[in-house]
Coordinates of C-alpha atoms in Angstrom, one line a residue:
E1 CA 83.1 90.3 94.3
T2 CA 84.6 89.6 90.9
F3 CA 85.7 86.1 90.3
F4 CA 88.2 85.1 87.6
L5 CA 88.2 81.4 86.6
E6 CA 91.0 81.6 84.0
K7 CA 93.2 84.2 82.4
N8 CA 90.9 85.4 79.7
S9 CA 87.5 84.7 81.4
Q10 CA 84.7 87.2 81.5
A11 CA 84.5 89.2 84.7
C12 CA 81.2 89.4 86.6
P13 CA 80.0 93.0 86.5
W14 CA 80.1 93.6 90.3
Q15 CA 82.6 95.2 92.6
V16 CA 85.9 93.9 94.0
N17 CA 88.2 95.3 96.7
V18 CA 91.7 96.1 95.7
Y19 CA 94.0 94.9 98.6
A20 CA 97.3 96.2 97.3
I21 CA 98.7 98.5 94.6
D22 CA 102.1 99.9 93.7
V23 CA 103.5 102.3 91.1
A24 CA 106.9 101.7 89.6
K25 CA 109.3 104.5 90.6
S26 CA 111.5 104.0 87.6
N27 CA 108.5 104.0 85.2
P28 CA 105.3 105.5 86.5
N29 CA 103.4 104.1 83.5
I30 CA 103.6 100.7 85.2
L31 CA 101.4 99.7 88.1
Y32 CA 100.6 96.4 89.7
C33 CA 97.5 95.6 91.9
I34 CA 95.9 92.6 93.5
S35 CA 92.3 92.0 94.5
E36 CA 90.7 90.1 97.3
T37 CA 89.5 87.5 94.8
E38 CA 93.2 86.6 94.0
G39 CA 93.5 88.4 90.7
L40 CA 96.9 90.0 90.0
F41 CA 96.8 92.8 87.4
K42 CA 99.3 95.0 85.6
T43 CA 99.0 98.2 83.5
V44 CA 101.7 99.8 81.4
D45 CA 99.7 102.9 80.5
K46 CA 99.0 104.5 83.8
G47 CA 95.9 102.5 84.4
K48 CA 94.0 103.0 81.1
N49 CA 94.2 99.3 80.4
W50 CA 94.9 96.3 82.7
T51 CA 96.0 92.8 82.1
Q52 CA 95.6 89.9 84.4
I53 CA 98.9 88.1 85.0
G54 CA 100.4 85.2 87.0
I55 CA 97.1 84.0 88.4
Q56 CA 98.2 80.4 88.7
H57 CA 100.8 81.3 91.4
I58 CA 99.0 84.1 93.4
N59 CA 96.8 84.1 96.4
A60 CA 95.0 87.1 98.0
S61 CA 97.5 89.7 99.3
E62 CA 97.7 93.1 101.0
A63 CA 101.3 93.7 100.2
I64 CA 103.1 94.3 96.9
A65 CA 106.3 96.2 96.1
I66 CA 107.9 97.0 92.8
H67 CA 111.7 97.2 92.7
P68 CA 112.6 101.0 92.5
K69 CA 115.0 100.6 89.6
N70 CA 113.6 97.6 87.7
P71 CA 109.8 97.5 87.2
D72 CA 110.0 93.8 86.1
T73 CA 111.1 92.8 89.6
V74 CA 108.1 92.6 92.0
Y75 CA 107.7 91.3 95.5
L76 CA 104.4 90.0 96.7
G77 CA 103.3 88.9 100.2
T78 CA 100.8 86.1 100.1
N79 CA 99.5 83.7 102.7
G80 CA 102.6 82.3 104.4
I81 CA 105.0 83.2 101.6
I82 CA 106.8 86.2 100.2
R83 CA 107.3 85.7 96.4
R84 CA 109.4 87.5 93.8
S85 CA 108.9 87.9 90.1
T86 CA 111.7 89.0 87.7
D87 CA 109.7 88.9 84.5
G88 CA 107.0 91.4 85.1
G89 CA 104.8 89.3 87.2
N90 CA 104.3 86.3 84.9
T91 CA 106.2 83.8 87.0
W92 CA 107.0 83.7 90.7
T93 CA 109.4 82.1 93.1
S94 CA 109.3 81.9 96.9
V95 CA 112.0 83.9 98.7
F96 CA 110.6 83.5 102.3
A97 CA 108.1 81.1 103.8
L98 CA 106.7 80.9 107.3
N99 CA 103.7 78.9 108.6
G100 CA 100.8 81.3 109.5
L101 CA 102.5 84.4 108.1
W102 CA 100.3 87.2 106.7
V103 CA 102.1 90.1 105.1
Y104 CA 100.5 93.5 105.6
D105 CA 103.1 95.7 103.8
L106 CA 106.3 95.5 101.8
D107 CA 108.7 98.4 100.9
I108 CA 112.1 98.8 99.3
P109 CA 114.4 101.8 99.8
E110 CA 115.2 103.4 96.5
S111 CA 118.8 104.2 97.4
S112 CA 119.4 100.6 98.8
A113 CA 117.2 98.4 96.6
H114 CA 118.8 95.2 97.9
I115 CA 117.0 95.8 101.2
I116 CA 113.4 94.4 101.5
L117 CA 111.2 95.2 104.5
A118 CA 108.1 93.3 105.4
A119 CA 105.5 94.2 108.0
T120 CA 103.6 91.0 109.1
N121 CA 101.4 89.5 111.7
K122 CA 104.6 87.7 113.1
G123 CA 106.8 90.8 113.3
L124 CA 108.8 93.0 111.0
Y125 CA 111.3 91.2 108.8
R126 CA 114.2 92.5 106.8
S127 CA 116.3 91.1 104.0
A128 CA 119.6 92.8 103.1
N129 CA 120.4 90.7 100.0
S130 CA 117.3 90.9 97.8
G131 CA 115.4 88.2 99.6
Q132 CA 118.0 85.5 99.8
S133 CA 117.9 85.5 103.6
W134 CA 115.7 87.2 106.2
T135 CA 116.0 88.5 109.8
Q136 CA 113.2 89.2 112.2
V137 CA 113.8 92.8 113.5
F138 CA 111.0 92.6 116.1
A139 CA 108.5 89.9 116.9
E140 CA 105.3 91.9 117.6
A141 CA 102.8 92.3 114.7
S142 CA 103.4 95.2 112.4
S143 CA 100.5 96.5 110.2
E144 CA 102.3 99.1 108.2
L145 CA 105.7 100.5 107.1
K146 CA 106.9 103.3 105.0
V147 CA 110.4 104.3 103.7
L148 CA 110.7 108.0 103.4
N149 CA 111.2 109.4 99.9
V150 CA 114.2 111.7 100.4
K151 CA 115.9 110.1 103.4
N152 CA 115.7 106.4 102.6
N153 CA 117.5 105.4 105.8
I154 CA 114.4 106.5 107.7
V155 CA 111.6 103.9 108.0
I156 CA 108.4 104.4 109.9
A157 CA 106.4 101.3 110.9
T158 CA 103.8 100.2 113.4
R159 CA 104.3 97.8 116.3
Y160 CA 101.6 96.0 118.2
N161 CA 101.3 96.3 122.0
S162 CA 99.3 93.3 123.4
L163 CA 98.7 95.0 126.7
T164 CA 97.0 98.2 125.3
K165 CA 95.7 96.3 122.2
Q166 CA 96.9 99.0 119.8
Y167 CA 99.5 99.7 117.2
Y168 CA 102.0 102.5 117.9
P169 CA 104.7 104.1 115.7
V170 CA 108.3 103.0 115.6
K171 CA 111.1 104.6 113.7
S172 CA 114.4 103.4 112.2
I173 CA 117.2 105.6 111.0
N174 CA 119.4 102.7 109.7
F175 CA 117.3 101.2 106.9
G176 CA 115.2 99.1 109.2
M177 CA 118.0 97.4 111.2
T178 CA 116.7 98.7 114.5
F179 CA 113.6 100.7 115.6
S180 CA 112.7 103.0 118.5
D181 CA 109.3 104.0 119.9
K182 CA 107.8 107.3 118.7
K183 CA 104.6 107.7 120.8
S184 CA 104.6 111.5 121.4
G185 CA 101.1 112.8 120.3
W186 CA 99.9 109.3 119.3
Y187 CA 96.3 108.3 120.2
T188 CA 96.0 106.5 123.6
S189 CA 93.2 104.0 123.0
G190 CA 92.1 101.7 120.2
D191 CA 92.0 98.1 119.1
G192 CA 92.2 98.3 115.3
G193 CA 94.9 98.5 112.7
V194 CA 96.8 101.5 111.4
R195 CA 97.6 102.6 107.8
M196 CA 100.1 105.3 106.9
A197 CA 100.9 107.4 103.8
I198 CA 103.7 109.7 102.8
T199 CA 103.8 112.5 100.2
T200 CA 106.4 113.7 97.8
A201 CA 105.2 117.3 98.4
D202 CA 106.7 117.3 101.9
P203 CA 109.4 114.7 102.6
K204 CA 109.0 115.2 106.4
R205 CA 105.2 114.7 106.4
I206 CA 103.5 111.4 107.3
Y207 CA 99.8 110.7 107.7
A208 CA 98.3 107.8 109.8
I209 CA 94.8 106.6 110.3
A210 CA 94.0 104.3 113.2
L211 CA 90.8 102.3 113.8
T212 CA 89.3 102.3 117.3
S213 CA 86.3 100.9 119.0
D214 CA 85.5 103.9 121.2
K215 CA 85.6 107.2 119.2
G216 CA 85.9 106.1 115.7
P217 CA 89.0 106.4 113.5
Y218 CA 91.9 108.8 114.4
L219 CA 93.6 110.7 111.6
M220 CA 97.0 111.9 112.7
R221 CA 99.9 113.8 111.0
S222 CA 103.6 114.1 111.6
I223 CA 105.6 117.0 110.1
D224 CA 108.9 116.0 111.6
E225 CA 109.7 112.6 110.0
G226 CA 107.7 110.7 112.6
E227 CA 109.2 112.1 115.7
T228 CA 105.8 113.5 117.0

């Protein structure tokens, strides 16, 4: 692990896990990432050079989302808090706090950038006013969410079933206001988390990988916007 004691300290020459990374849609030169050792980093040249920023306000995180129209506005889910920066990650303010909250993923629809979606261990949360207030859409844990590239009204997320001890896919067609189950073709056993990915090459395609304890990880694909 790499440990940073202060902003300009020398890094130990070992490895560090990157927990979250995002690319600015409005300016792909800009990326933000955060490591397990609580370092928040930013690049403005597509990753050639990185600067550590905002360390005094940041804890470890798995979730970071850049505003699709303004790369200086960033949302970050840390332990118990969702924070927002409007100055490129240098300073942060809390926009949502809940005891015991862990944020697994954040996403913002490009066509409706006032909407913020958060997949957490305490359910899926939604803000319709840029983080001023939040609504719990469902209470079960959600490990992942993705807003589709072309149809931003479509959101694919996961929802935990405590009886089967697995995450299964749910889909929204109204910017995350409500979700319905989409289990057709989904794996039937497993007790681990799920991660998803979308591609600009095919707006209807979604990939998902799920951890299990019996047969190893399942890699699945949908070619119909998460219906099957």
